Coordinates of C-alpha atoms and ligand atoms in Angstrom, one line a residue:
X1 CA -23.2 17.6 13.5
X2 CA -22.0 20.6 15.4
X3 CA -20.4 19.1 18.2
X4 CA -17.2 17.0 18.2
X5 CA -14.8 14.9 20.4
X6 CA -11.2 15.1 19.4
X7 CA -10.1 11.3 20.7
X8 CA -6.5 11.9 21.0
X9 CA -5.2 8.0 20.7
X10 CA -3.8 6.6 23.7
X11 CA -0.1 7.1 25.6
X12 CA 2.1 4.8 26.0
X13 CA 1.9 3.0 29.6
X14 CA 5.5 1.8 29.7
X15 CA 9.1 1.9 27.9
X16 CA 9.7 -1.8 26.9
X17 CA 11.5 -3.6 29.9
X18 CA 14.9 -3.7 28.1
X19 CA 13.8 -5.3 25.4
X20 CA 13.3 -8.5 26.7
X21 CA 9.8 -8.9 24.8
X22 CA 12.6 -9.7 22.1
X23 CA 13.0 -13.3 23.2
X24 CA 8.9 -13.9 24.0
X25 CA 8.9 -16.3 20.4
X26 CA 10.8 -19.5 20.9
X27 CA 11.3 -19.9 17.3
X28 CA 14.8 -20.6 15.8
X29 CA 16.2 -17.7 14.6
X30 CA 19.7 -18.4 13.8
X31 CA 20.7 -16.6 10.5
X32 CA 22.4 -19.9 9.1
X33 CA 19.0 -21.4 9.3
X34 CA 17.8 -18.7 6.6
X35 CA 19.5 -19.6 3.2
X36 CA 19.0 -16.1 1.5
X37 CA 19.1 -13.9 4.7
X38 CA 22.4 -11.7 5.3
X39 CA 20.8 -10.1 9.1
X40 CA 19.8 -11.9 12.3
X41 CA 16.9 -10.0 12.6
X42 CA 17.6 -10.4 16.7
X43 CA 21.2 -9.3 16.9
X44 CA 20.5 -6.0 15.4
X45 CA 21.9 -3.3 17.3
X46 CA 24.0 -0.3 18.2
X47 CA 26.8 -2.9 18.4
X48 CA 26.4 -5.0 15.5
X49 CA 24.6 -2.4 12.9
X50 CA 22.9 -4.4 10.1
X51 CA 23.6 -3.3 6.5
X52 CA 21.2 -2.6 3.8
X53 CA 22.5 -2.6 -0.1
X54 CA 21.7 -1.4 -3.6
X55 CA 21.3 -3.7 -6.4
X56 CA 21.6 -2.8 -10.1
X57 CA 22.0 -4.4 -13.5
X58 CA 22.3 -7.8 -11.5
X59 CA 24.7 -6.6 -8.3
X60 CA 24.9 -5.8 -5.2
X61 CA 26.6 -2.5 -3.8
X62 CA 27.3 -0.7 -1.2
X63 CA 27.9 2.9 -1.1
X64 CA 30.4 6.0 -0.5
X65 CA 27.6 7.8 1.9
X66 CA 26.1 5.4 4.5
X67 CA 23.0 6.7 6.1
X68 CA 22.5 5.6 9.7
X69 CA 18.7 4.8 10.8
X70 CA 18.0 5.2 14.8
X71 CA 16.0 2.0 16.6
X72 CA 12.3 3.7 17.0
X73 CA 12.2 2.2 20.4
X74 CA 15.5 3.2 21.9
X75 CA 17.2 5.7 19.8
X76 CA 20.4 3.1 18.9
X77 CA 22.1 3.6 15.7
X78 CA 21.4 0.4 14.2
X79 CA 21.3 -0.3 10.4
X80 CA 23.3 1.3 7.8
X81 CA 21.7 2.5 4.4
X82 CA 24.1 2.5 1.5
X83 CA 22.1 5.5 0.1
X84 CA 22.7 6.7 -3.4
X85 CA 23.1 10.2 -4.2
X86 CA 22.5 12.5 -7.3
X87 CA 25.9 11.8 -8.0
X88 CA 25.5 8.0 -8.3
X89 CA 22.3 7.8 -10.4
X90 CA 23.7 6.7 -13.6
X91 CA 24.1 3.1 -13.1
X92 CA 20.0 3.1 -12.5
X93 CA 19.6 5.4 -15.3
X94 CA 21.5 3.1 -17.4
X95 CA 19.9 0.0 -16.0
X96 CA 16.2 1.3 -16.7
X97 CA 17.0 2.7 -20.0
X98 CA 18.4 -0.5 -21.3
X99 CA 14.6 -1.8 -21.3
X100 CA 12.6 -1.9 -24.3
X101 CA 9.0 -0.5 -24.1
X102 CA 7.7 -3.8 -25.2
X103 CA 9.2 -5.5 -21.9
X104 CA 11.2 -8.2 -20.9
X105 CA 8.4 -10.3 -21.8
X106 CA 4.8 -9.8 -23.4
X107 CA 2.4 -12.5 -25.5
X108 CA 4.8 -12.0 -28.5
X109 CA 8.0 -12.5 -26.7
X110 CA 9.8 -14.8 -24.2
X111 CA 6.1 -16.4 -23.2
X112 CA 8.0 -18.6 -20.9
X113 CA 8.6 -16.4 -18.4
X114 CA 5.1 -16.2 -17.2
X115 CA 5.4 -19.3 -16.5
X116 CA 8.9 -19.0 -14.5
X117 CA 7.2 -16.0 -12.3
X118 CA 4.5 -18.6 -11.7
X119 CA 7.1 -20.9 -10.3
X120 CA 9.0 -18.2 -8.7
X121 CA 5.7 -17.3 -6.9
X122 CA 4.9 -20.9 -5.8
X123 CA 8.7 -21.0 -4.3
X124 CA 8.5 -17.7 -2.6
X125 CA 4.7 -18.4 -1.1
X126 CA 6.3 -21.3 0.3
X127 CA 9.3 -19.9 2.0
X128 CA 7.0 -17.5 3.7
X129 CA 4.8 -20.2 4.6
X130 CA 7.9 -21.8 6.9
X131 CA 7.3 -20.6 10.4
X132 CA 10.8 -19.5 10.6
X133 CA 11.1 -17.7 7.7
X134 CA 7.6 -15.8 8.6
X135 CA 8.8 -15.0 12.1
X136 CA 12.1 -13.4 10.4
X137 CA 10.0 -11.3 8.5
X138 CA 7.8 -10.6 11.0
X139 CA 10.8 -9.6 13.8
X140 CA 11.9 -7.5 11.0
X141 CA 8.7 -5.3 9.9
X142 CA 8.3 -4.8 13.7
X143 CA 11.9 -3.8 14.2
X144 CA 11.8 -0.4 12.0
X145 CA 7.9 0.0 11.9
X146 CA 7.0 -0.9 15.6
X147 CA 4.0 -2.6 15.5
X148 CA 2.2 -5.7 17.2
X149 CA 3.5 -9.0 16.5
X150 CA 0.2 -10.0 15.0
X151 CA 0.0 -6.8 12.7
X152 CA 3.3 -7.4 11.2
X153 CA 2.6 -10.9 10.5
X154 CA -0.7 -9.9 9.0
X155 CA 1.9 -8.4 6.6
X156 CA 4.0 -11.9 6.0
X157 CA 0.2 -13.5 5.4
X158 CA -1.1 -11.2 2.8
X159 CA 1.9 -11.1 0.9
X160 CA 2.1 -15.0 1.2
X161 CA -1.3 -15.6 0.0
X162 CA -0.7 -13.3 -2.6
X163 CA 2.5 -15.0 -4.1
X164 CA 0.4 -18.7 -3.7
X165 CA -2.6 -16.7 -5.6
X166 CA -0.3 -15.9 -8.6
X167 CA 1.5 -19.5 -8.6
X168 CA 1.1 -21.7 -11.4
X169 CA -0.4 -20.7 -14.8
X170 CA -2.3 -17.6 -13.1
X171 CA 0.4 -15.4 -14.1
X172 CA -0.1 -16.2 -17.9
X173 CA -3.8 -16.1 -17.1
X174 CA -3.1 -12.5 -16.3
X175 CA -2.2 -12.0 -19.5
X176 CA -5.4 -13.3 -20.9
X177 CA -6.3 -11.9 -24.2
X178 CA -9.6 -11.8 -26.1
X179 CA -10.7 -11.8 -30.3
X180 CA -13.6 -10.4 -32.2
X181 CA -14.6 -11.6 -35.5
X182 CA -13.7 -8.7 -37.9
X183 CA -15.9 -7.5 -41.2
X184 CA -14.6 -10.2 -43.5
X185 CA -12.6 -13.2 -43.9
X186 CA -9.1 -13.3 -42.2
X187 CA -9.5 -10.3 -40.2
X188 CA -10.0 -10.9 -36.7
X189 CA -9.1 -8.2 -33.8
X190 CA -6.9 -8.9 -30.6
X191 CA -6.9 -7.2 -27.3
X192 CA -3.5 -8.0 -25.5
X193 CA -2.2 -6.9 -22.1
X194 CA 0.6 -5.2 -22.8
X195 CA 3.9 -4.4 -20.7
X196 CA 5.2 -0.6 -20.5
X197 CA 8.7 -1.8 -20.0
X198 CA 11.0 0.4 -17.6
X199 CA 8.7 1.2 -14.8
X200 CA 9.3 2.7 -11.1
X201 CA 7.4 1.5 -7.8
X202 CA 8.1 4.2 -4.8
X203 CA 7.1 3.2 -1.3
X204 CA 6.5 4.2 2.1
X205 CA 7.6 3.4 5.4
X206 CA 4.0 1.8 6.8
X207 CA 4.1 -1.6 5.5
X208 CA 7.7 -2.2 4.5
X209 CA 6.7 -5.7 2.8
X210 CA 3.2 -5.7 1.4
X211 CA 2.9 -2.8 -0.4
X212 CA 6.3 -2.9 -2.1
X213 CA 6.2 -6.9 -2.6
X214 CA 2.6 -7.2 -4.1
X215 CA 3.5 -4.4 -6.4
X216 CA 6.7 -5.3 -7.7
X217 CA 5.3 -8.9 -8.4
X218 CA 2.5 -7.3 -10.1
X219 CA 4.6 -5.4 -12.4
X220 CA 7.2 -8.3 -13.1
X221 CA 4.0 -10.4 -14.1
X222 CA 3.0 -8.2 -16.7
X223 CA 6.4 -8.1 -18.3
X224 CA 7.9 -5.1 -17.1
X225 CA 11.4 -4.2 -15.7
X226 CA 11.0 -2.2 -12.2
X227 CA 13.5 -0.1 -10.0
X228 CA 11.8 -0.3 -6.8
X229 CA 12.6 2.2 -3.6
X230 CA 11.2 2.0 -0.1
X231 CA 11.6 4.3 2.4
X232 CA 14.9 3.9 3.7
X233 CA 13.9 3.9 6.9
X234 CA 12.5 0.6 6.4
X235 CA 13.6 -0.7 3.4
X236 CA 15.8 -3.5 5.2
X237 CA 12.9 -5.8 4.7
X238 CA 12.0 -5.6 1.5
X239 CA 16.0 -5.8 0.6
X240 CA 15.7 -9.5 2.3
X241 CA 12.9 -10.1 0.2
X242 CA 14.2 -9.6 -2.7
X243 CA 17.3 -12.1 -1.6
X244 CA 14.8 -14.5 -1.2
X245 CA 13.2 -13.8 -4.5
X246 CA 16.7 -14.4 -5.9
X247 CA 16.6 -17.8 -4.4
X248 CA 13.4 -18.4 -5.3
X249 CA 14.7 -18.3 -9.0
X250 CA 14.1 -14.3 -10.1
X251 CA 16.9 -13.4 -12.5
X252 CA 19.1 -10.9 -10.3
X253 CA 18.9 -8.2 -13.2
X254 CA 15.0 -8.3 -13.4
X255 CA 14.9 -6.0 -10.5
X256 CA 17.0 -2.6 -9.7
X257 CA 16.7 -1.8 -5.9
X258 CA 17.7 1.4 -4.7
X259 CA 18.0 3.4 -1.2
X260 CA 17.8 7.1 -2.0
X261 CA 16.0 10.2 -0.6
X262 CA 13.4 11.1 -2.5
X263 CA 14.7 14.3 -4.3
X264 CA 17.4 11.9 -5.8
X265 CA 14.3 9.6 -6.8
X266 CA 13.0 12.3 -8.3
X267 CA 16.1 13.1 -10.6
X268 CA 16.2 9.5 -11.6
X269 CA 12.8 9.2 -12.6
X270 CA 13.1 12.6 -14.8
X271 CA 16.4 11.3 -16.2
X272 CA 15.7 7.6 -16.5
X273 CA 11.8 8.3 -17.7
X274 CA 10.1 5.3 -16.9
X275 CA 6.9 4.7 -18.8
X276 CA 4.9 4.2 -15.7
X277 CA 5.7 5.2 -12.0
X278 CA 3.6 3.7 -9.2
X279 CA 3.6 5.9 -6.0
X280 CA 2.2 4.8 -2.6
X281 CA 2.9 7.7 -0.3
X282 CA 1.3 11.3 0.4
X283 CA -0.6 13.3 -1.8
X284 CA 1.9 16.2 -1.5
X285 CA 4.5 14.4 -3.0
X286 CA 2.0 12.5 -5.2
X287 CA 0.7 15.7 -6.9
X288 CA 4.3 16.9 -7.4
X289 CA 5.6 13.4 -9.5
X290 CA 2.2 13.8 -11.3
X291 CA 3.2 16.9 -12.5
X292 CA 6.8 16.0 -13.1
X293 CA 5.9 12.6 -15.0
X294 CA 3.7 14.2 -17.3
X295 CA 0.7 12.1 -16.0
X296 CA 2.8 9.3 -16.7
X297 CA 1.9 7.7 -12.8
X298 CA -0.4 5.9 -10.9
X299 CA -1.2 6.9 -7.2
X300 CA -2.1 5.3 -4.3
X301 CA -1.9 8.7 -1.8
X302 CA -2.9 9.9 1.4
X303 CA -6.4 8.5 3.2
X304 CA -8.7 10.3 5.4
X305 CA -11.1 7.2 5.7
X306 CA -14.7 7.7 7.4
X307 CA -16.9 5.6 9.1
X308 CA -20.9 6.5 9.2
X309 CA -22.5 4.8 12.1
X310 CA -26.4 4.0 10.7
X311 CA -29.7 4.3 12.6
X312 CA -29.4 0.9 13.8
X313 CA -27.8 0.0 16.9
X314 CA -26.6 -3.3 17.7
X315 CA -23.4 -5.3 18.7
X316 CA -22.0 -2.5 20.6
X317 CA -18.9 -3.9 22.0
X318 CA -18.2 -5.5 18.6
X319 CA -18.5 -1.9 16.7
X320 CA -16.2 -0.5 19.3
X321 CA -13.7 -2.6 19.2
X322 CA -13.6 -2.0 15.5
X323 CA -13.2 1.6 15.9
X324 CA -10.8 0.5 18.3
X325 CA -8.6 -1.5 15.5
X326 CA -9.5 0.9 12.9
X327 CA -7.8 4.0 14.8
X328 CA -5.4 2.9 17.0
X329 CA -3.6 -0.4 15.5
X330 CA -0.6 0.3 13.8
X331 CA -0.6 3.1 15.9
X332 CA -3.0 5.1 13.5
X333 CA 0.1 4.9 10.5
X334 CA -2.0 3.0 7.9
X335 CA -3.2 4.9 4.7
X336 CA -6.5 3.2 6.2
X337 CA -6.9 4.1 9.3
X338 CA -10.0 5.7 10.8
X339 CA -9.9 9.3 10.6
X340 CA -13.4 10.5 11.3
X341 CA -16.4 8.7 12.9
X342 CA -19.8 10.0 11.9
X343 CA -22.2 8.7 14.7
X344 CA -26.0 8.6 14.1
X345 CA -27.4 10.4 17.6
X346 CA -29.0 6.7 18.2
X347 CA -25.2 5.8 18.9
X348 CA -24.6 8.9 21.0
X349 CA -26.9 7.9 23.6
X350 CA -25.2 4.6 23.9
X351 CA -21.6 4.0 25.9
X352 CA -19.8 3.3 22.5
X353 CA -17.3 6.4 23.0
X354 CA -16.3 5.1 26.8
X355 CA -15.7 1.9 25.4
X356 CA -13.8 3.2 22.5
X357 CA -11.7 5.1 25.2
X358 CA -11.8 1.8 27.4
X359 CA -10.3 -0.1 24.6
X360 CA -7.5 2.0 23.3
X361 CA -6.6 2.6 27.2
X362 CA -5.6 -1.7 26.6
X363 CA -3.0 -0.7 24.3
X364 CA 0.6 -0.5 25.8
X365 CA 4.2 0.0 24.3
X366 CA 5.4 -3.6 25.7
X367 CA 4.1 -5.6 23.0
X368 CA 3.6 -2.6 20.8
X369 CA 0.0 -2.5 20.5
X370 CA 1.0 1.4 20.4
X371 CA 4.3 2.2 19.2
X372 CA 6.5 5.2 18.1
X373 CA 4.5 7.5 15.1
X374 CA 7.4 8.1 12.4
X375 CA 6.5 11.1 10.6
X376 CA 4.5 13.2 13.3
X377 CA 5.7 14.4 16.7
X378 CA 3.4 14.3 19.9
X379 CA 3.7 18.3 20.2
X380 CA 2.3 18.6 16.3
X381 CA -0.5 16.4 17.5
X382 CA -1.3 18.1 20.6
X383 CA -1.5 21.4 18.7
X384 CA -3.8 19.8 16.4
X385 CA -6.3 18.9 18.5
X386 CA -6.4 22.1 20.6
X387 CA -7.3 23.6 17.5
X388 CA -9.7 21.3 16.8
X389 CA -11.0 21.9 20.0
X390 CA -11.7 25.3 19.2
X391 CA -14.0 24.5 16.4
X392 CA -17.9 24.6 16.7
X393 CA -19.0 23.7 13.5
X394 CA -17.4 21.6 11.0
X395 CA -18.6 22.3 7.4
X396 CA -17.7 25.8 7.3
X397 CA -14.7 26.4 4.6
X398 CA -12.0 27.8 6.7
X399 CA -12.5 25.2 9.5
X400 CA -13.4 22.0 7.1
X401 CA -10.0 22.1 5.7
X402 CA -8.1 21.5 9.4
X403 CA -11.1 19.2 10.5
X404 CA -10.0 16.9 7.3
X405 CA -6.2 17.2 7.4
X406 CA -4.5 13.6 7.8
X407 CA -2.6 12.8 10.9
X408 CA -0.7 9.9 10.2
X409 CA -0.9 8.6 14.1
X410 CA -3.3 7.4 17.1
X411 CA -5.7 10.5 16.2
X412 CA -9.6 10.3 14.7
X413 CA -12.6 12.7 14.9
X414 CA -15.4 11.7 16.8
X415 CA -18.8 13.9 15.8
X416 CA -22.6 12.8 15.8
X417 CA -25.5 13.9 13.9
X418 CA -29.0 13.9 13.5
X419 CA -31.7 11.8 12.2
X420 CA -32.2 14.5 9.3
X421 CA -28.9 15.7 9.2
X422 CA -27.3 12.7 6.8
X423 CA -27.3 15.2 3.9
X424 CA -24.8 16.8 5.9
X425 CA -22.6 13.9 6.8
X426 CA -23.0 13.1 3.1
X427 CA -21.6 16.7 2.0
X428 CA -19.0 16.6 4.5
X429 CA -17.6 13.3 2.9
X430 CA -18.0 14.4 -0.8
X431 CA -15.6 17.4 -0.2
X432 CA -13.0 15.2 0.9
X433 CA -10.1 15.2 -1.5
X434 CA -8.9 11.5 -1.1
X435 CA -11.1 8.9 -1.2
X436 CA -9.7 5.5 0.0
X437 CA -11.4 3.8 2.4
X438 CA -14.8 4.1 4.1
X439 CA -17.2 2.0 6.5
X440 CA -20.8 2.2 6.8
X441 CA -21.9 0.4 9.8
X442 CA -25.5 -0.5 9.1
X443 CA -27.7 -3.5 8.6
X444 CA -30.3 -1.1 7.3
X445 CA -30.6 -1.8 3.7
X446 CA -31.8 1.4 2.7
X447 CA -29.3 3.5 4.4
X448 CA -26.7 1.3 3.0
X449 CA -28.1 2.5 -0.3
X450 CA -28.4 6.1 0.2
X451 CA -24.7 6.2 1.6
X452 CA -23.0 4.0 -1.3
X453 CA -25.0 5.9 -3.7
X454 CA -23.6 9.0 -2.9
X455 CA -20.3 8.3 -2.1
X456 CA -17.0 7.3 -3.8
X457 CA -14.7 5.6 -1.9
X458 CA -12.6 2.9 -3.5
X459 CA -12.4 0.7 -0.8
X460 CA -15.7 0.6 1.1
X461 CA -17.3 -1.7 3.4
X462 CA -20.8 -1.9 4.6
X463 CA -22.8 -3.5 7.3
X464 CA -22.5 -4.0 10.6
X465 CA -19.1 -6.0 10.6
X466 CA -17.9 -2.7 8.5
X467 CA -14.3 -1.7 9.2
X468 CA -11.9 1.0 7.1
X469 CA -8.9 -1.1 7.5
X470 CA -7.8 -4.3 6.0
X471 CA -6.0 -4.3 2.9
X472 CA -5.7 -8.4 2.4
X473 CA -5.0 -10.3 -1.0
X474 CA -8.3 -11.3 -1.9
X475 CA -9.9 -7.9 -2.4
X476 CA -9.4 -4.5 -4.3
X477 CA -8.0 -2.1 -2.3
X478 CA -7.1 1.5 -3.9
X479 CA -8.9 4.8 -4.0
X480 CA -11.5 5.9 -6.3
X481 CA -12.6 9.1 -8.6
X482 CA -9.3 10.0 -9.6
X483 CA -8.3 8.6 -12.8
X484 CA -4.2 8.4 -11.6
X485 CA -5.8 6.1 -9.0
X486 CA -3.9 2.8 -8.6
X487 CA -5.0 -0.9 -7.1
X488 CA -3.2 -3.3 -5.3
X489 CA -3.8 -7.4 -4.6
X490 CA -6.2 -8.6 -7.4
X491 CA -6.0 -9.6 -10.8
X492 CA -7.9 -6.3 -11.6
X493 CA -5.6 -4.3 -9.9
X494 CA -2.1 -5.6 -11.5
X495 CA -3.8 -5.9 -14.9
X496 CA -5.1 -2.1 -14.2
X497 CA -1.6 -1.0 -12.8
X498 CA 0.9 -2.8 -14.6
X499 CA -0.2 -3.2 -18.3
X500 CA -2.0 -1.4 -20.6
X501 CA -4.1 -2.3 -23.8
X502 CA -2.6 -3.2 -27.1
X503 CA -5.1 -4.3 -30.3
X504 CA -3.6 -6.5 -32.7
X505 CA -6.0 -6.7 -35.8
X506 CA -5.3 -9.5 -38.3
X507 CA -6.2 -9.0 -41.7
X508 CA -4.8 -11.5 -44.0
X509 CA -7.1 -12.2 -46.6
X510 CA -7.7 -13.3 -48.9
X511 CA -9.2 -10.3 -51.4
X512 CA -12.7 -10.8 -52.5
X513 CA -12.6 -12.9 -56.2
X514 CA -12.4 -10.0 -58.9
X515 CA -11.3 -6.9 -56.8
X516 CA -10.7 -4.3 -58.6
X517 CA -9.7 -0.8 -56.9
X518 CA -12.9 1.5 -56.1
X519 CA -13.4 5.4 -56.8
X520 CA -11.6 7.4 -54.0
X521 CA -13.1 8.2 -51.0
Ligands
LIG1 N1 -2.7 4.8 -0.8 C1 -2.3 4.1 0.1 O1 -2.4 2.3 -0.4 C2 -1.4 3.9 0.9 C3 -0.7 3.0 1.9 C4 0.5 3.8 2.6 C5 0.5 4.7 3.0 N2 -0.2 5.8 2.0 C6 -0.3 7.2 2.5 O2 1.3 7.2 2.7 C7 1.5 8.3 3.4 C8 2.7 8.3 4.7 O3 3.9 7.7 4.1 P1 5.0 8.5 4.1 O4 5.1 9.9 5.4 O5 6.3 7.7 3.9 O6 4.7 9.3 2.5 P2 6.0 10.3 1.8 O7 5.4 10.9 0.9 O8 6.8 11.1 2.5 O9 7.0 9.0 1.0 C9 6.7 7.8 0.5 C10 7.7 7.6 -0.8 O10 8.3 8.8 -1.6 C11 9.5 9.0 -1.4 N3 9.7 10.3 -1.8 C12 9.0 11.4 -1.3 N4 9.9 12.5 -2.0 C13 10.0 12.0 -2.9 C14 9.8 12.8 -4.3 N5 10.3 13.7 -5.0 N6 10.4 12.2 -5.7 C15 10.3 10.5 -5.6 N7 10.2 9.9 -4.6 C16 9.8 10.6 -3.3 C17 9.8 8.5 0.0 O11 11.1 8.5 0.2 C18 9.3 7.5 0.2 O12 9.7 6.3 -0.3 C19 0.4 8.8 4.2 O13 -0.5 10.1 3.5 C20 -0.4 8.0 3.8 O14 -2.0 7.7 3.8 C21 -1.0 5.8 1.4

């Protein structure tokens, strides 16, 4: 526990040879064969820049100010985003204000829309299952948030499965109510899932499709009218997804889609007063918005995610491979990336660390198994590393904060602990402020029990195959230990984030025969 090693991800082996790997997938990518698309993903370049528009009150709009994005792989200006500035927010504020608090639908208002969203989801899920459409989105993600084809495809597949999950009657089942018999004849109480009405969704750069698409659909399913703002660096992906959803039957004025900087979005939130905002991003912005919005917010914020290797050493190669994937896939730019690895001393005696290093060295820029880090400079990472290497002990107050700072890149802390030092490890994870994902790698049931029973992370994998990353549509993903914590993916997440409880107590009589006015109480 006193000694630690900083493993600084990997360095790129080579720059891509031109952009030749773009041509390595031989599916048809003609823009004309994808009916909703307005960009040709392979053609976007300095000479043919793509444009990203805003959608408000049912109409796609440009802007007087265009933000030009640079290709993260070669620095060429390649995408122009129509950004709304503070002077242009009024149409967005008006659009949101038009939606009543009781939403666009609820169990007593236009229940047909639950079925409509079941149909839209079925169609959109089918569209994403078509190889040329899934390739289109995978490649579009790669262009703006460089990650390997497999990692980008993962986002598309999770979104596809999610949409399939909420096809047919599954949207109306989300709004399932319940009833309890009352105290007398004619009285019954019913609990309903009620929308918030006007809502906002703000999402970061690292998952350009999965996070905004899943949260957007959840908001719509429950009857809300969302304004969606995705980080402009990657918003082209969701702009094209909006067009796919329209193609699959989404009414054009159900969602407003805006490109802006954070400050402008902050102003919209203050003026439009959405009843609920879902924010996914850094804790710094999350905490500011929680105050500005007087608590009407749910958060998926920073992740400083830990993995504890228990005393039972087994399947060393497998555990090393999962560590490499958890720490370095997507260049460590996942909120669930492994930030800190605690190894039991039995593991320190193995060659685990050198195996992780060997696996990390296989990564290369050519296939984007390692890629550009979009919000952190190499200099800042190296500086952080050299500060960390001076520290003799993690748990001291002034060093602890430095050690547990989230570095959104291929960066992790590796440390070990002795058999009697588990309480110190548990103290270290107790003191962290973000409790998103965790992994307890052990098949010793007593060890698992002790670690799980003394920690809180919202998405915790337990067992020999435990990982920190992985946010598929089939399990809850989100932080725990914070009443503001949101979730994504499952029916429980959708109901928690996008609806509130409403109780209707029917009391229709009849009055008891011979009822008389009783004395005051
Ligand atoms: N918990 C999760 O599920 C999850 C998922 C992905 C990323 N993250 C976290 O996101 C962070 C990385 O993303 P980032 O650097 O893009 O985060 P960020 O907080 O800088 O930005 C997130 C989004 O908020 C917007 N924004 C910024 N300031 C704003 C303001 N004042 N008002 C309204 N909107 C504002 C940005 O434009 C962007 O769209 C990491 O901390 C990571 O752990 C968390």
